[in-house]
XYZ file of C-alpha atoms in Angstrom:
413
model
C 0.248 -31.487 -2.761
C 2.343 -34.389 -1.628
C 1.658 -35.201 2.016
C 5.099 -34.259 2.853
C 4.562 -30.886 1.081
C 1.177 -30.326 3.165
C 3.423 -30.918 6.499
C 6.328 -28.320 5.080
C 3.990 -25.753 3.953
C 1.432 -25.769 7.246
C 4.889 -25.147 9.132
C 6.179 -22.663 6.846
C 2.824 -20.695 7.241
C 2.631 -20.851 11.190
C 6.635 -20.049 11.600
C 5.720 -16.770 9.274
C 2.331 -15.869 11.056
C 3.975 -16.468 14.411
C 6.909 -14.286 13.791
C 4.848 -11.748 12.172
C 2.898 -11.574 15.504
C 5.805 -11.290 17.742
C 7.820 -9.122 16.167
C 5.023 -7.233 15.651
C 3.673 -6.414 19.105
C 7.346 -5.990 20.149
C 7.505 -2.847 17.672
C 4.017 -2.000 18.954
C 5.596 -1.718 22.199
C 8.277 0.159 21.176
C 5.607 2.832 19.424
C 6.577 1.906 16.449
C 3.784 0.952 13.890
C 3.181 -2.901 13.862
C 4.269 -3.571 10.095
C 7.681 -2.493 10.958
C 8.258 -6.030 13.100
C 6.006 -7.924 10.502
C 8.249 -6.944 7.680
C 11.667 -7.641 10.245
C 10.436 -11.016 11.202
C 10.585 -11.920 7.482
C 13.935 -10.308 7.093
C 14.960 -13.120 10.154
C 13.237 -16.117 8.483
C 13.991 -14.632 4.969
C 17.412 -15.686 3.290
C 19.298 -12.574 4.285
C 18.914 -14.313 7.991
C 18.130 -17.087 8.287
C 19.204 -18.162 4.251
C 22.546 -16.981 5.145
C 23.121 -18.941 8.523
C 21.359 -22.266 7.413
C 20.882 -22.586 3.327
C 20.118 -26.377 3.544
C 17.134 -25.655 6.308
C 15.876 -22.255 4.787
C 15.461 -24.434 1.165
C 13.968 -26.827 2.799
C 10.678 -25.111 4.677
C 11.350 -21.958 1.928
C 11.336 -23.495 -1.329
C 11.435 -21.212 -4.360
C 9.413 -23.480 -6.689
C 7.205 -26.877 -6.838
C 3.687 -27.296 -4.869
C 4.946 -25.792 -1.668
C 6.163 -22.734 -2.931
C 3.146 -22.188 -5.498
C 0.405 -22.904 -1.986
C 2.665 -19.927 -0.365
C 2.435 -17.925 -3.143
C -1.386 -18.245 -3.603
C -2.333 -17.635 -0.034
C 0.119 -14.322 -0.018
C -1.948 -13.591 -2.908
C -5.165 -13.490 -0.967
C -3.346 -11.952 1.757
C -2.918 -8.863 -0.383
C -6.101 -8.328 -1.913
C -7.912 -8.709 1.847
C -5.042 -5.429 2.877
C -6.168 -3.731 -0.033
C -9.801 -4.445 0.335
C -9.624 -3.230 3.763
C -7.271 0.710 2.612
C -10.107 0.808 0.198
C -13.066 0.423 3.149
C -10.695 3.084 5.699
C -11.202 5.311 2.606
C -13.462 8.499 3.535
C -14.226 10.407 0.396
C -16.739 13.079 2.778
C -13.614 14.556 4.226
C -12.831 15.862 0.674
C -15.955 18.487 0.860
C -15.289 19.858 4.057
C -11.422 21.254 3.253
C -11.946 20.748 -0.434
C -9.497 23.546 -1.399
C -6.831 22.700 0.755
C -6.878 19.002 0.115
C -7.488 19.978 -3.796
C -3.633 22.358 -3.819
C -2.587 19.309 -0.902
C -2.856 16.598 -3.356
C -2.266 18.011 -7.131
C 0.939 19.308 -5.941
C 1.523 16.311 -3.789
C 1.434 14.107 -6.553
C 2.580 16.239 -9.640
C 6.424 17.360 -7.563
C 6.896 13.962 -6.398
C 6.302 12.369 -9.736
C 7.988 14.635 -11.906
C 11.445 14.290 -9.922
C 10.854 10.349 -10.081
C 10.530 10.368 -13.704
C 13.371 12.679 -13.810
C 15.624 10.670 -12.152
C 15.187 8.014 -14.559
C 15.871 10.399 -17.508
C 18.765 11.667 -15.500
C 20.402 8.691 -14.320
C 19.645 5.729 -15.659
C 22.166 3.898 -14.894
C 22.066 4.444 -11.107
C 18.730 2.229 -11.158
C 20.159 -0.199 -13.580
C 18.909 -1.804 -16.823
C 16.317 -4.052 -16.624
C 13.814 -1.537 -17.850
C 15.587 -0.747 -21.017
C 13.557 -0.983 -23.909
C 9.976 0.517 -21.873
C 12.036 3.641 -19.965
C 8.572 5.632 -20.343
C 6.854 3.469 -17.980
C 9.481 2.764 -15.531
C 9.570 6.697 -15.711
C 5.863 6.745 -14.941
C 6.588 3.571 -12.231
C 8.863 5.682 -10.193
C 7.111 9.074 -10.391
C 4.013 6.781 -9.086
C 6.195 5.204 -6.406
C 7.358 8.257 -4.885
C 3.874 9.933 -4.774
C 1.632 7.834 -3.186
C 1.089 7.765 1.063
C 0.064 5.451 3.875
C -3.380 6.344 4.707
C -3.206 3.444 7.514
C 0.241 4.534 8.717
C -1.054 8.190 8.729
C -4.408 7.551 10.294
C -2.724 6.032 13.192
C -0.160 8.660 13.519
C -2.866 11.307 13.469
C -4.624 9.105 16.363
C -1.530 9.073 18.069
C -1.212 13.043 17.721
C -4.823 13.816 18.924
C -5.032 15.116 15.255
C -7.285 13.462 13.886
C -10.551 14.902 14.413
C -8.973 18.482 13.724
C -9.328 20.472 10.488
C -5.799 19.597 9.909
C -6.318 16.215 10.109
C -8.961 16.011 7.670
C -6.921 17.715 4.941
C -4.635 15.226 5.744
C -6.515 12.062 5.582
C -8.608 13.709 2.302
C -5.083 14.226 0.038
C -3.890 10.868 1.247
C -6.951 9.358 -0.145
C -6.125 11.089 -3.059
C -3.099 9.961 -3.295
C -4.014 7.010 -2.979
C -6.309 6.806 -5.626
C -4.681 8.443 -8.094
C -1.232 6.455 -7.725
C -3.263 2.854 -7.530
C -5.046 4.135 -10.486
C -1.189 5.139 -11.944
C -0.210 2.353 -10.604
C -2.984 -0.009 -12.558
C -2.493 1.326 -16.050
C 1.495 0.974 -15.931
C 1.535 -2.629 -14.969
C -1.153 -3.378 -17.847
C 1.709 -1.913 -19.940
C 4.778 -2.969 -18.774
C 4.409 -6.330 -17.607
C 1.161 -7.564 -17.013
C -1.126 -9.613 -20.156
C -4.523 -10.016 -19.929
C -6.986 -12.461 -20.726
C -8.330 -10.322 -23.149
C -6.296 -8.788 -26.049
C -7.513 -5.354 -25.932
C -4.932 -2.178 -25.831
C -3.223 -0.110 -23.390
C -5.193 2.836 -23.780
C -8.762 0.513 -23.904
C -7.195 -0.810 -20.353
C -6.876 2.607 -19.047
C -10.649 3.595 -19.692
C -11.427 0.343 -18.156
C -9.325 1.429 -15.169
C -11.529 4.759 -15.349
C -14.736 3.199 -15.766
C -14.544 0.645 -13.002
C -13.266 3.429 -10.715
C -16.164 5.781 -11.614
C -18.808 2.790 -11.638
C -17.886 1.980 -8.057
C -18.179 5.481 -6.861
C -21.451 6.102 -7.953
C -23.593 2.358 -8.790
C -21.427 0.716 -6.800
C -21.456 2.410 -3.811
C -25.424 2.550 -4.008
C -25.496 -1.637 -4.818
C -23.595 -1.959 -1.442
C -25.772 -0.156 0.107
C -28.417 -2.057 -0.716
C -26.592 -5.475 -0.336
C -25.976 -4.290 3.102
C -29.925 -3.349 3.949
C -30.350 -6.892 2.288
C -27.719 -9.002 4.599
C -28.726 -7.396 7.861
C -32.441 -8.137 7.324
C -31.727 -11.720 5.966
C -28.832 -13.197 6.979
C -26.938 -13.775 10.193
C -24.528 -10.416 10.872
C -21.859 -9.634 11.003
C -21.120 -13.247 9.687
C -22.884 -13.137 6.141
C -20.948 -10.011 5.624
C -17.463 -11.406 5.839
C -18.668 -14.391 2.977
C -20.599 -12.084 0.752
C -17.255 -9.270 0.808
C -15.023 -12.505 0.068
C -16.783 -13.309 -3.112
C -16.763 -9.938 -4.015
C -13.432 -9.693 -3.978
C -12.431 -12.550 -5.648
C -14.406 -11.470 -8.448
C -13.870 -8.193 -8.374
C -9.977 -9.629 -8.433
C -10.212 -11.834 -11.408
C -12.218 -9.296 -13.502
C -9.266 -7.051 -13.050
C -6.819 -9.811 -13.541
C -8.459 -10.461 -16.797
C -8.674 -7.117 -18.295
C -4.873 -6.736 -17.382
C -4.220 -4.952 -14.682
C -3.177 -6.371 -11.275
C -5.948 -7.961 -9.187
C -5.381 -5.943 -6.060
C -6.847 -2.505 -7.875
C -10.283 -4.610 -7.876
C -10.278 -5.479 -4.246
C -9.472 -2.060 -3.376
C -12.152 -0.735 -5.576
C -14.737 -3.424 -3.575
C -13.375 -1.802 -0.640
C -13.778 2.131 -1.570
C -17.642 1.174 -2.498
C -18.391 -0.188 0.918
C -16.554 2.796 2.652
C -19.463 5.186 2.748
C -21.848 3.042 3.455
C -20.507 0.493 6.887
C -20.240 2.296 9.769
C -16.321 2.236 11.638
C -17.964 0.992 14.734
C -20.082 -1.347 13.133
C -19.607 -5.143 14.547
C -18.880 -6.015 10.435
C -16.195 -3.440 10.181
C -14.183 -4.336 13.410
C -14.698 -8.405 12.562
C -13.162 -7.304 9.375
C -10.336 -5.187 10.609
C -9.210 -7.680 13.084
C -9.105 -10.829 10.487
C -7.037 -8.681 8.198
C -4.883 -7.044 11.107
C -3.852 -10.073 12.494
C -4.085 -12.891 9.809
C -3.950 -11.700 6.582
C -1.736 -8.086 6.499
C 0.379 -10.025 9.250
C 1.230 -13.151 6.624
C 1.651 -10.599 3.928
C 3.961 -8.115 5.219
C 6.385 -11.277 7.206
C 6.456 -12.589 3.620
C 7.932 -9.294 2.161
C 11.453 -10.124 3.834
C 11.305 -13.233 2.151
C 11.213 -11.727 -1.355
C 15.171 -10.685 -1.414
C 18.312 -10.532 0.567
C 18.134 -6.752 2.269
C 22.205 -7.224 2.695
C 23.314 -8.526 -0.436
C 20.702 -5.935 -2.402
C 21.626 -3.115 -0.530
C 23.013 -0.429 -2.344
C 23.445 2.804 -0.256
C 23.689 5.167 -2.937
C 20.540 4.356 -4.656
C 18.617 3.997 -1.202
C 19.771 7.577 -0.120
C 18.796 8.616 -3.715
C 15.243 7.554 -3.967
C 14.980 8.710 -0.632
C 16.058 11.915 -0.721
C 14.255 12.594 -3.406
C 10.494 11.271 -2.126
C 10.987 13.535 0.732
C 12.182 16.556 -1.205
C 8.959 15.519 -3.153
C 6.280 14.975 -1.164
C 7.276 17.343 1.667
C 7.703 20.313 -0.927
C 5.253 19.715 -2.977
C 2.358 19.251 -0.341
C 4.067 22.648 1.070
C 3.839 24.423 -1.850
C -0.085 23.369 -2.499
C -1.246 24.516 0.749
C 0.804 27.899 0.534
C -1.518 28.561 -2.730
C -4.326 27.738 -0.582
C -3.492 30.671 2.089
C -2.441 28.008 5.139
C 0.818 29.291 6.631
C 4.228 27.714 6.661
C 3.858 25.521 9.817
C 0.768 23.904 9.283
C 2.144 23.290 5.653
C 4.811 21.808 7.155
C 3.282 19.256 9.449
C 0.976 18.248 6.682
C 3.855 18.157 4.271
C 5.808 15.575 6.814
C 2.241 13.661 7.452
C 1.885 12.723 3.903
C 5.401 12.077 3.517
C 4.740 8.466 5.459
C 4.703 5.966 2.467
C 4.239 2.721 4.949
C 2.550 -0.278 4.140
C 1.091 1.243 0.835
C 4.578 1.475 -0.550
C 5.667 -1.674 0.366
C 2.755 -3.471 -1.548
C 3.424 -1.523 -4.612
C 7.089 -2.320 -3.884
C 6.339 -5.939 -3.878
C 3.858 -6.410 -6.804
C 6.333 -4.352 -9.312
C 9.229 -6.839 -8.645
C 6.910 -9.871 -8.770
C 5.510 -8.276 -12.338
C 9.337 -7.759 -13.570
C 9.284 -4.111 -13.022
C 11.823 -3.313 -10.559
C 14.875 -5.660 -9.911
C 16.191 -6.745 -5.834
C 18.077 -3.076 -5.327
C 15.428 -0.780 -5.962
C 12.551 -3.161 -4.462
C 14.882 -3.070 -1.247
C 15.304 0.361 -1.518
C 11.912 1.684 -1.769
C 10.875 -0.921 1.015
C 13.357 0.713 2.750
C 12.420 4.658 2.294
C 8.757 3.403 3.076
C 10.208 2.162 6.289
C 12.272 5.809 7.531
C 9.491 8.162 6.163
C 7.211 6.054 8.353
C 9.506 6.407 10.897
C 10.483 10.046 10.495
C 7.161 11.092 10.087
C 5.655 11.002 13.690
C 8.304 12.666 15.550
C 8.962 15.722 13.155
C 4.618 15.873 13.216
C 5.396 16.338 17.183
C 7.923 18.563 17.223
C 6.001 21.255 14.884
C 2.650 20.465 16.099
C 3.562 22.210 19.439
C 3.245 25.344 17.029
C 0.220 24.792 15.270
C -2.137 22.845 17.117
C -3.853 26.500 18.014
C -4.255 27.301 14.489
C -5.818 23.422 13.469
């Protein structure tokens, strides 16, 4: 970079981390969850703000292409695979033996109604979300049955905290099926982007790229999970903690990142897998685990989510019919479809209900698969802002409707 474009990107990066921060705490404050005022400082610095009062200043510090804009882009990059390494470490895969039936009906039907009426709706209407998929409808079929099942295990993890749910059978089920969801959609999520949109380094086909997907996932449950163990035994005896952890976990990622990149799917599924094998084995309390929480809580996930209202204008992209489409449907969805699950599994309508509305929080989670699909050519500027905003009401929604029924069925949790 020029000098100049040193001095305009170290300003563009502290006016984004800065509002981030502010506008985060001041949702905090408000009991609202902190991404909320991440993702509405960007829409303020973004162009549906700030590009619309001032073009000729927003261009300036916000370029859209050169050195500047390609530094921004790179450190977002990193950004995201840091959030993703850190859902994958919050992962807790010993919750699923304890409820396994109810979390077992919780997330197969949590997943299966949810994506079939996404991939309906693009069979049905088509033309309602537009046509820059014609040509591979199967996959944007298979994008938005994927984007309307997954959760927010972060968002729901702190609503359950909030609830004084979370150590409770209840809350188990729910954090187990969120993981589930999780895993399952990323997974989805990983072999649709290898098809659509993303090319690998290596020319190897669709359906080799999927048992890739399927290897890595089951290599890190099993060897990879036991190497971390190990390379944790090995850095605690060794070298200085919780320091050494941080710079080992960075490398991992990064490589874990460009293997993925190169077989072709999107680089974030590796960090997240780095993530899920370290998640049995570091402690939540541990000093390692909080150092690593707070870097991503208030440097990276801050700089990532700010940057998310920079990717479109939320005004001129707004179209009300398709937002009150997709979102009608993910609730009808998720909420239905977790409800019908645990019915099979004998839990009665209530509890169903505040599960149903638990898992219905799509959050952060959303928002990143949001964001990567429109960078990969996926989705165009209305249905990015539109699922960006459903993530933002289910989140929303999802807390006070949780109160309101809980006063019925905290006795039976």
């Amino acid at each position: 970079m020029a000098p100049m474009d040193m001095v305009i990107f170290f300003l563009e990066i502290a006016l984004m981390l800065s509002m981030a921060l502010l506008c985060g705490q001041l949702m905090s404050r408000l009991h609202f969850p902190t991404v909320f005022g991440e993702l509405f400082g960007g829409i303020i610095i973004g162009p549906t703000v700030w590009g619309w009062l001032s073009p000729s200043t927003y261009n300036w510090l916000f370029p859209v292409s050169g050195a500047v804009f390609q530094g921004r882009d790179a450190l977002i990059q990193i950004c995201m695979l840091f959030f993703l390494f850190a859902a994958g470490l919050e992962m807790n895969l010993s919750l699923v033996k304890k409820r396994g039936i109810n979390i077992a009906w919780a997330s197969l039907t949590g997943i299966v109604v949810p994506f079939i009426l996404g991939f309906g709706m693009v069979v049905l209407f088509p033309d309602l979300l537009g046509e820059h998929f014609q040509g591979k409808t199967l996959f944007f079929a298979m994008f938005m049955g994927t984007a309307l099942s997954i959760s927010a295990l972060p968002v729901i993890a702190r609503t359950l905290m909030d609830l004084d749910l979370m150590n409770t059978d209840m809350g188990m089920i729910i954090i187990g099926a969120a993981t589930i969801n999780d895993l399952v959609g990323w997974s989805l999520f990983a072999f649709i982007l290898s098809n659509f949109a993303h090319e690998s380094i290596i020319n190897i086909s669709p359906y080799i790229t999927f048992f890739l997907v399927f290897l890595l996932f089951a290599f890190m449950l099993t060897i990879g999970r036991a190497l971390a163990q190990r390379a944790l035994r090995w850095l605690k005896s060794y070298m200085p903690w919780p320091g050494a952890f941080l710079g080992i976990t960075t490398v991992l990622i990064l490589l874990a990142a460009a293997c993925a990149e190169a077989i072709g799917i999107h680089a974030v599924f590796g960090a997240f897998l780095v993530g899920l094998a370290f998640s049995q084995n570091l402690e939540k309390r541990d000093e390692a685990h909080e150092m690593v929480y707070q870097f991503v809580m208030y440097f990276f996930a801050p700089l990532y989510f700010v940057s998310i209202g920079l990717k479109a204008n939320f005004v001129a992209s707004f179209d009300l019919v398709l937002v009150l489409a997709v979102l009608l449907v993910a609730c009808i969805g998720k909420v239905l479809g977790v409800m019908l699950g645990l019915r099979i599994s004998k839990m009665s309508w209530r509890q169903s209900a505040v599960i149903g509305f638990a898992l219905n929080s799509r959050g952060a989670m959303e928002m990143i698969l949001a964001t990567v699909a429109r960078d990969a050519g996926l989705i165009d500027d209305r249905l990015f802002v539109a699922l960006v905003i459903m993530a933002l009401v289910t989140s929303v929604l999802s807390g006070p409707i949780m109160s309101r029924l809980n006063g019925f069925t905290l006795s039976m949790a």
